[in-house]
């Protein structure tokens, strides 16, 4: 059977996973009576809750006696490392673009990588049934984007389809016909994407996706470049620098058949398979026959730009809610994560009770923290900070700059421009995007964008859409304004009392509810002024035997500020930490004792500790 390997790439929320659902359905991968969940490729709980793809996954369909392996990729730039790796596995890409929004930053990021490795794209304009669709303009924007990314003549001569992934149809024109379903897309893949390329020689495969299976152990997915492999065959693993890592036997070979993986008797060149049975192989390593001595060169991965410290939780409530609290189990979990996620970098501190975790952005790090807390971990996390570099020639300090694209109503554009210029952002472009909306493009330092998303939503009444993409390392832009308000800090340990909180309402909004356990040094609210204030939230009402009319009304409290994980990470300052447990997210001062806090503030060592 002939093979085709394709990836579907697009910006977040442009409909990749929904389209894969329909491709599987119309190719007969499901039985007619089979119950299948929506967005079947989003198998992870967090992916389902947030509606985003985090991990790249493969599936396959059969169309006209040809097996098409399809790889669904993440749409968010923070998970771009997944995309960079899987482009080695495929011979063509379907670039999915929203008919109203057009090509967005993530589209640009992934398409640039795909064009660089020589893949010829198929452009599919999705959601043409939207009332604000502008299919023809979007095609012109895609062509301009390809030209700007130095596409060659073959790549610029791309075929185009229009349709709706949700309704399951594609056609050569935006108006249809829609009764042919996705057959035009399948046929175009067979016609436009070359047969899976192979090379002569013994078995060789480069690891692309790593996972742990409870029954089969470590499993590595990749595309076989040459030769074939069978169960029980003896193979070896070479590190990408050519060093021998391990020699052993393949226990099982699994291939993607629809949404399931089935064991096969032989993996042949060109196919995408998962291999089990070896303990040390990882992403970017070469799996090969014993006579091969040269590793396959791996694609370089863009460097991480944001770091947070994972610290062993030392609060008075430590160990009361989670069962994984020691530095050893945290260390093992982080290094295990780094094995399969090549964009993460883990460094251990000298005192061994904290770890520096570097990634592509706050979302990637927040997803890791959320995954760990669901597994029962308790950790304290510092404020994200950017990874700075030094220019080797001039010795100048460089910081990461991002390209920020904001779609906003015209009436709110002024406040967006003002806020981003305060954060050292420079406007690169401003143009109308239809429907009284503007598209603003800025180049802004990553430091200034930490925590800006929630502020943008407030400033624009929730109507703005912001997308970010790493642009380049540029000279340090200077100091940036921080959080303007101080915090309210609990000065006692116990359970918060409604009466005390009611009396403190004029000091600032609270972040906790009555009955919540607090401890000394824990942040319980936001101060209305710029300094920190210690307060007592445990003080109950003094009761006497005298009752005056009108004095015993029920206490009515203003609802507290709700902090999500991402919002809290961006909100805390350098001298504060986020305590994350399976059941709670608490904010606290790095030093809980007020005397110790003042001493460190005077000596200025908080910055060093961070």
XYZ file of C-alpha atoms in Angstrom:
610
model
C 0.000 0.000 0.000
C 1.295 3.453 -0.909
C 1.995 5.890 1.940
C 1.521 9.646 2.331
C 2.593 11.557 5.455
C 1.030 14.975 6.113
C 0.770 17.438 9.014
C -2.078 19.873 9.600
C -0.730 23.208 10.833
C -2.646 26.327 11.807
C -3.020 29.035 14.399
C -4.713 28.136 17.700
C -8.513 27.733 17.354
C -8.566 27.726 13.546
C -10.111 24.231 13.515
C -7.323 21.624 13.020
C -8.602 19.007 15.463
C -12.208 19.392 14.300
C -11.100 18.843 10.692
C -9.194 15.674 11.692
C -12.441 14.381 13.312
C -14.251 14.758 9.980
C -11.348 13.235 7.978
C -11.457 10.142 10.204
C -15.250 9.958 9.983
C -15.488 10.293 6.192
C -12.633 7.877 5.475
C -14.437 5.096 7.357
C -12.111 4.994 10.385
C -15.195 4.827 12.654
C -18.082 2.374 12.452
C -21.461 3.972 11.688
C -22.736 3.120 15.178
C -19.465 3.893 17.019
C -19.715 6.529 19.744
C -16.838 8.967 19.415
C -16.172 12.046 21.535
C -15.828 15.440 19.882
C -12.192 16.452 19.061
C -11.098 12.831 19.411
C -7.400 13.747 18.979
C -7.427 15.945 22.116
C -6.946 12.979 24.433
C -5.485 14.906 27.367
C -7.852 16.307 30.089
C -6.254 19.758 29.908
C -6.611 19.811 26.116
C -10.328 19.114 26.414
C -10.901 21.715 29.140
C -9.008 24.501 27.393
C -9.922 23.583 23.823
C -6.293 23.686 22.656
C -3.934 21.003 21.346
C -0.848 20.668 23.571
C 0.779 17.472 22.288
C 1.345 16.472 18.658
C -0.438 13.202 17.829
C -0.607 10.941 14.804
C -3.479 9.051 13.208
C -4.029 7.408 9.825
C -6.795 6.914 7.268
C -7.080 4.842 4.084
C -8.297 6.585 0.935
C -8.357 4.883 -2.495
C -5.886 2.142 -1.438
C -3.402 4.708 -0.053
C -2.636 5.043 3.655
C -2.443 8.685 4.741
C -0.676 9.291 8.074
C -1.973 12.578 9.547
C -0.209 14.453 12.358
C -2.310 16.937 14.378
C -0.080 19.716 15.730
C -0.453 22.291 18.528
C -1.550 25.780 17.480
C 0.065 27.775 20.305
C 3.608 29.148 19.956
C 4.488 27.965 23.499
C 4.215 24.367 22.237
C 6.097 25.089 19.007
C 8.802 22.562 19.893
C 6.269 19.803 19.169
C 5.714 21.242 15.688
C 9.407 21.662 14.859
C 10.042 17.976 15.548
C 7.092 16.493 13.662
C 7.968 18.324 10.431
C 10.762 15.718 10.032
C 8.094 12.981 9.850
C 5.995 14.373 6.991
C 6.306 15.087 3.260
C 3.589 17.722 2.972
C 1.516 20.112 5.068
C -2.060 21.368 5.005
C -2.015 25.009 6.139
C -5.442 25.700 7.645
C -6.405 29.391 7.779
C -9.512 31.020 9.262
C -11.558 32.750 6.520
C -12.093 35.824 8.733
C -8.902 36.118 10.809
C -6.433 35.189 8.057
C -2.856 34.040 8.763
C -1.919 34.735 12.401
C 1.465 34.654 14.238
C 1.447 30.919 14.915
C 0.629 30.229 11.250
C 3.651 32.322 10.333
C 5.874 30.506 12.845
C 5.029 26.962 11.699
C 4.808 27.747 7.974
C 8.283 29.319 8.162
C 9.647 26.072 9.652
C 7.814 23.937 7.049
C 9.049 26.006 4.094
C 12.616 25.877 5.410
C 12.647 22.057 5.324
C 11.301 22.148 1.734
C 7.686 21.001 2.249
C 5.104 22.063 -0.373
C 1.929 23.327 1.336
C -1.763 22.895 0.516
C -3.769 25.929 1.718
C -7.245 25.208 3.115
C -9.386 28.241 3.987
C -11.629 27.095 6.848
C -14.875 28.562 8.289
C -16.040 30.151 4.995
C -19.583 30.048 6.461
C -18.687 32.782 8.973
C -20.654 36.019 8.392
C -17.401 38.047 8.383
C -15.518 35.639 6.052
C -13.228 37.296 3.477
C -11.773 34.280 1.690
C -10.152 36.077 -1.272
C -8.340 38.659 0.871
C -7.101 35.865 3.143
C -5.570 34.018 0.154
C -3.718 37.226 -0.831
C -2.431 37.541 2.767
C -1.253 33.891 2.705
C 0.610 34.493 -0.577
C 2.265 37.628 0.886
C 3.228 35.632 3.980
C 4.807 32.818 1.923
C 6.718 35.381 -0.162
C 7.965 37.118 2.999
C 9.169 33.741 4.321
C 11.330 33.184 1.185
C 9.192 30.396 -0.303
C 10.495 29.028 -3.608
C 8.437 29.006 -6.846
C 7.102 25.482 -6.233
C 5.941 26.411 -2.739
C 4.322 29.661 -3.958
C 2.320 27.704 -6.544
C 0.119 26.213 -3.821
C -3.302 24.596 -4.436
C -6.260 26.158 -2.580
C -9.441 24.672 -1.124
C -12.290 26.403 0.713
C -14.736 24.885 3.141
C -15.924 24.242 6.686
C -14.177 21.691 8.879
C -17.092 21.655 11.319
C -19.597 20.802 8.545
C -17.100 18.436 6.889
C -16.721 19.770 3.335
C -14.042 21.289 1.105
C -14.332 22.602 -2.458
C -12.378 24.574 -5.067
C -14.670 27.616 -4.553
C -15.893 29.317 -1.347
C -19.548 28.816 -2.352
C -19.159 25.038 -2.733
C -20.415 22.542 -3.797
C -20.559 21.121 -0.251
C -22.162 17.769 -1.118
C -18.823 16.080 -1.933
C -17.651 16.219 1.686
C -13.885 16.122 2.169
C -13.197 14.018 -0.957
C -11.585 16.997 -2.786
C -9.097 17.371 0.108
C -8.235 13.645 0.143
C -7.776 13.634 -3.645
C -5.589 16.740 -3.514
C -3.355 15.128 -0.859
C -2.846 12.066 -3.104
C -2.109 14.279 -6.091
C 0.027 17.016 -4.474
C 1.930 15.322 -1.614
C 4.808 13.080 -2.777
C 4.907 9.392 -1.854
C 6.583 8.938 1.553
C 10.290 9.406 0.905
C 12.681 6.627 1.857
C 16.410 6.012 1.643
C 18.332 2.812 0.856
C 20.147 0.942 3.620
C 19.431 -0.808 6.934
C 16.799 0.238 9.515
C 17.051 3.872 10.711
C 14.470 6.048 12.501
C 14.689 9.349 14.391
C 12.649 9.634 17.621
C 9.988 12.358 17.456
C 7.333 11.776 20.145
C 8.073 10.129 23.518
C 5.472 8.673 25.883
C 5.220 6.249 28.777
C 2.779 3.358 28.432
C 1.704 1.543 31.647
C 1.895 -1.867 29.900
C 4.674 -1.494 27.329
C 6.933 1.004 29.121
C 8.802 3.645 27.168
C 7.465 4.195 23.633
C 9.051 6.355 20.945
C 7.204 7.355 17.778
C 8.996 8.320 14.580
C 9.142 7.804 10.832
C 11.257 4.965 9.465
C 13.720 6.536 7.021
C 15.272 3.335 5.639
C 15.031 -0.438 5.989
C 12.452 -2.224 8.122
C 12.074 -3.410 11.711
C 10.344 -6.446 13.258
C 9.446 -7.387 16.841
C 12.308 -9.086 18.724
C 14.883 -7.557 16.354
C 18.097 -6.345 17.963
C 18.666 -2.598 17.427
C 20.717 0.174 19.000
C 20.166 3.834 19.896
C 22.627 6.603 19.011
C 22.549 10.007 20.703
C 22.345 12.923 18.226
C 26.101 13.495 18.795
C 26.812 9.897 17.634
C 27.437 8.324 21.083
C 25.970 4.836 21.697
C 23.187 5.029 24.315
C 21.771 1.530 24.417
C 21.485 -1.762 22.575
C 18.449 -3.993 22.977
C 15.491 -5.778 21.417
C 12.225 -4.333 20.108
C 9.368 -5.811 22.147
C 6.501 -4.383 20.082
C 5.867 -2.226 17.005
C 2.621 -0.279 16.893
C 1.193 1.547 13.870
C -1.590 4.125 13.762
C -4.779 2.704 12.308
C -7.582 5.246 12.651
C -7.685 6.478 16.246
C -6.220 3.249 17.595
C -2.703 1.860 17.566
C -2.389 -1.746 16.503
C 0.609 -4.094 16.763
C 2.141 -4.936 13.378
C 4.595 -7.636 12.288
C 6.891 -5.296 10.364
C 7.482 -1.525 10.190
C 8.572 -0.493 6.712
C 10.429 2.571 5.397
C 8.183 5.632 5.070
C 5.639 4.582 7.737
C 5.154 6.298 11.101
C 5.375 3.747 13.933
C 5.859 3.548 17.706
C 8.595 1.252 19.072
C 8.559 -0.237 22.598
C 11.129 -2.258 24.517
C 14.113 0.064 24.989
C 14.703 2.114 28.127
C 16.909 5.044 27.141
C 15.886 6.283 23.684
C 14.416 9.763 23.565
C 13.403 12.535 21.206
C 16.044 13.411 18.521
C 17.907 10.100 19.101
C 18.517 7.697 16.199
C 17.038 4.161 16.444
C 18.919 1.954 13.995
C 20.176 -1.499 13.012
C 23.290 -2.680 14.858
C 25.561 -2.114 11.825
C 24.727 1.632 11.556
C 27.301 3.927 13.227
C 26.171 7.411 12.198
C 23.316 9.354 13.829
C 20.683 11.160 11.734
C 21.065 14.962 12.129
C 18.197 16.435 14.190
C 16.406 19.742 13.552
C 17.660 22.583 15.807
C 15.051 23.735 18.333
C 14.436 27.409 19.189
C 15.750 28.305 22.678
C 13.509 28.793 25.762
C 12.772 32.432 26.672
C 11.043 32.311 30.115
C 12.187 30.761 33.431
C 10.421 30.030 36.719
C 11.811 28.520 39.932
C 10.110 25.354 41.249
C 10.775 25.337 45.002
C 10.004 22.725 47.656
C 6.914 23.971 49.510
C 7.944 25.170 53.000
C 4.704 26.874 54.084
C 3.028 25.932 57.429
C 0.358 24.038 55.430
C 2.938 22.009 53.436
C 2.080 18.328 53.083
C -1.545 18.686 54.172
C -3.074 18.520 50.674
C -0.579 16.756 48.383
C 1.374 13.513 48.724
C 4.399 14.421 46.551
C 6.290 17.128 48.378
C 9.998 16.218 48.583
C 12.714 17.623 46.323
C 13.590 14.117 45.113
C 10.148 13.339 43.640
C 9.866 16.870 42.179
C 13.319 16.481 40.598
C 12.463 13.065 39.080
C 9.180 14.395 37.661
C 10.809 17.481 36.083
C 13.657 15.537 34.467
C 11.163 12.968 33.151
C 9.160 15.844 31.569
C 12.313 17.310 29.996
C 13.113 13.973 28.305
C 10.018 14.110 26.137
C 9.726 17.898 25.831
C 12.811 19.208 24.072
C 11.842 22.878 24.559
C 12.071 22.576 28.364
C 15.389 23.096 30.116
C 15.790 22.008 33.770
C 18.633 23.190 36.025
C 19.142 22.262 39.668
C 20.059 24.944 42.218
C 23.109 24.561 44.460
C 21.025 23.928 47.593
C 19.101 21.120 45.744
C 15.680 22.295 47.020
C 14.756 24.366 43.966
C 14.885 23.931 40.193
C 15.018 26.460 37.363
C 12.571 25.436 34.626
C 12.900 27.309 31.315
C 10.307 27.133 28.515
C 8.807 28.995 25.570
C 6.228 31.034 27.512
C 3.983 31.320 30.558
C 1.298 29.061 29.067
C 3.705 26.153 28.562
C 4.984 26.476 32.143
C 1.447 26.912 33.544
C 0.337 23.697 31.764
C 3.274 21.823 33.367
C 2.400 23.210 36.832
C -1.301 22.322 36.366
C -0.411 18.782 35.239
C 1.848 18.291 38.274
C -0.726 19.555 40.780
C -3.280 17.106 39.353
C -0.751 14.323 39.924
C -0.595 15.206 43.653
C 2.457 17.486 43.757
C 2.866 20.417 46.138
C 5.300 23.110 44.971
C 6.055 26.804 45.362
C 6.661 28.717 42.124
C 8.372 32.078 41.574
C 7.358 34.853 39.183
C 8.363 34.092 35.543
C 11.418 35.997 34.347
C 13.014 36.151 30.930
C 16.180 34.341 29.851
C 18.760 37.047 29.117
C 21.781 36.551 26.850
C 25.084 38.330 26.367
C 26.261 39.472 22.938
C 29.595 37.688 22.395
C 31.111 40.547 20.377
C 29.903 43.712 22.162
C 29.210 42.222 25.625
C 25.764 43.892 25.562
C 22.869 42.267 27.478
C 20.139 40.958 25.124
C 16.532 40.097 25.957
C 13.800 38.220 24.013
C 11.482 40.419 21.933
C 8.094 39.146 20.734
C 5.917 40.050 17.795
C 2.504 40.908 19.260
C -0.572 40.991 17.015
C -3.686 42.523 18.597
C -7.084 42.651 16.882
C -9.151 45.312 18.646
C -12.185 47.563 18.129
C -11.158 51.021 16.882
C -12.543 52.745 20.013
C -10.121 50.795 22.263
C -7.000 51.097 20.076
C -5.719 54.216 21.894
C -5.454 52.562 25.302
C -3.753 49.472 23.765
C -1.103 51.620 22.051
C -0.541 53.586 25.280
C -0.194 50.491 27.501
C 2.195 48.725 25.134
C 4.378 51.817 24.703
C 4.611 51.967 28.542
C 5.835 48.373 28.370
C 8.529 49.385 25.833
C 6.597 48.024 22.828
C 7.247 49.557 19.395
C 4.464 49.637 16.814
C 5.401 47.944 13.526
C 2.062 48.021 11.710
C -1.518 49.296 12.031
C -4.229 48.443 9.523
C -8.005 47.899 9.387
C -9.126 44.259 9.619
C -12.831 44.767 8.787
C -15.909 45.393 10.951
C -14.550 48.593 12.582
C -11.594 46.649 13.945
C -7.877 47.338 13.704
C -4.930 44.945 13.594
C -2.004 46.346 15.585
C 1.442 44.736 15.325
C 4.096 45.535 17.973
C 7.591 44.362 18.807
C 7.650 44.248 22.612
C 9.963 42.702 25.245
C 8.713 39.418 26.719
C 9.182 40.940 30.212
C 6.588 43.600 29.468
C 4.019 41.086 28.216
C 4.011 38.933 31.367
C 0.587 39.600 32.894
C -0.630 41.900 30.119
C -3.373 39.564 28.820
C -5.788 40.201 31.738
C -5.110 43.964 31.634
C -5.857 43.981 27.890
C -9.166 42.187 28.477
C -10.160 44.816 31.077
C -9.100 47.758 28.880
C -10.998 46.504 25.810
C -14.041 45.016 27.638
C -13.035 41.524 26.539
C -13.170 42.285 22.797
C -9.439 42.193 21.924
C -7.590 39.116 20.642
C -3.848 38.991 21.348
C -1.343 36.617 19.746
C 2.380 36.479 20.482
C 5.380 34.971 18.770
C 9.106 35.021 19.560
C 10.754 37.543 17.218
C 14.445 37.936 18.142
C 16.962 38.733 20.873
C 17.607 42.504 20.999
C 19.450 44.911 23.359
C 17.912 45.269 26.851
C 15.139 47.888 26.812
C 15.565 49.187 30.389
C 13.367 49.049 33.469
C 9.620 48.445 33.150
C 6.770 49.569 35.439
C 5.752 46.817 37.899
C 2.533 46.195 39.823
C 1.281 49.458 41.318
C -0.519 48.039 44.368
C 0.882 46.464 47.502
C -0.633 43.419 49.208
C -2.497 42.600 52.422
C -0.544 40.000 54.411
C -1.944 37.843 57.202
C -0.106 38.354 60.526
C -1.583 35.271 62.243
C -2.332 31.611 61.454
C -5.837 30.165 61.656
C -9.158 30.348 59.794
C -10.308 33.625 58.219
C -13.347 35.237 59.902
C -16.050 37.076 57.912
C -16.366 39.898 60.468
C -12.612 40.691 60.305
C -12.636 40.621 56.496
C -15.684 42.929 56.426
C -13.814 45.487 58.564
C -10.809 45.299 56.199
C -12.767 45.899 52.980
C -11.794 49.588 52.812
C -8.123 48.489 52.778
C -8.537 46.672 49.444
C -10.237 43.704 47.736
C -9.791 40.270 49.335
C -8.506 37.096 47.624
C -9.830 34.577 50.139
C -13.224 33.543 51.520
C -14.293 33.204 55.186
C -13.274 29.873 56.722
C -10.162 29.521 54.557
C -6.982 28.465 56.397
C -4.359 31.222 56.431
C -0.854 31.477 57.866
C 1.584 34.221 58.767
C 3.072 35.730 55.598
C 0.242 34.559 53.296
C -1.229 37.151 50.918
C -4.964 37.553 51.615
C -5.797 40.608 49.454
C -4.617 43.538 47.360
C -3.847 46.819 49.126
C -5.366 50.032 47.741
C -1.967 51.752 48.194
C 1.482 50.899 46.869
C 2.875 49.488 50.148
C 2.334 46.110 51.825
C 0.168 45.987 54.949
C -0.051 43.290 57.628
C -3.654 42.615 58.681
C -5.499 40.314 61.048
C -8.232 38.341 59.280
C -8.898 36.150 62.359
C -10.329 38.841 64.655
C -13.907 37.907 65.612
C -16.637 40.196 66.933
C -16.425 40.843 70.687
C -19.682 39.593 72.217
C -21.348 41.166 75.285
C -24.637 40.496 77.031
C -26.007 43.840 75.818
C -27.973 43.753 72.564
C -28.701 47.002 70.728
C -31.226 47.073 67.877
C -29.690 47.277 64.417
C -26.246 46.084 65.513
C -26.482 42.422 64.537
C -27.066 42.567 60.798
C -25.579 39.768 58.685
C -22.099 40.588 57.380
C -22.197 41.091 53.603
C -18.817 40.644 51.907
C -17.735 41.707 48.440
C -16.892 38.585 46.371
C -13.113 37.910 46.446
C -10.753 38.259 43.451
C -10.501 34.843 41.746
C -6.953 34.026 40.646
C -6.340 31.467 37.898
C -2.921 29.828 37.720
C -1.722 31.939 34.733
C -3.109 35.164 36.226
C -1.486 34.508 39.618
C 1.885 33.677 37.999
C 1.902 37.018 36.206
C 0.518 38.986 39.189
C 3.096 38.072 41.857
C 6.263 40.152 42.341
C 9.865 38.989 42.734
C 9.576 38.773 46.554
C 6.412 36.638 46.377
C 5.682 32.986 45.579
C 2.753 30.956 44.332
C 1.976 27.920 46.489
C 0.369 25.261 44.284
C -1.296 22.170 45.771
C -3.805 19.644 44.333
C -6.713 21.568 45.898
C -5.552 25.194 46.262
C -3.540 28.043 44.773
C -2.222 30.398 47.474
C -0.154 33.557 47.201
C 2.513 34.196 49.807
C 5.618 36.232 50.572
C 8.939 34.501 49.861
C 9.984 35.185 53.489
C 7.080 34.526 55.859
C 8.591 36.135 58.956
C 8.144 39.972 58.870
C 11.528 40.638 60.551
C 13.332 38.437 58.048
C 11.383 40.094 55.225
C 12.487 43.588 56.274
C 16.095 42.478 56.653
C 16.201 41.021 53.147
C 14.429 44.064 51.675
C 17.090 46.353 53.151
C 19.973 44.197 51.938
C 18.408 43.889 48.446
C 19.056 40.149 48.222
C 15.551 39.209 47.104
C 16.545 39.869 43.494
C 19.538 37.565 43.984
C 17.371 34.862 45.552
C 15.110 35.003 42.540
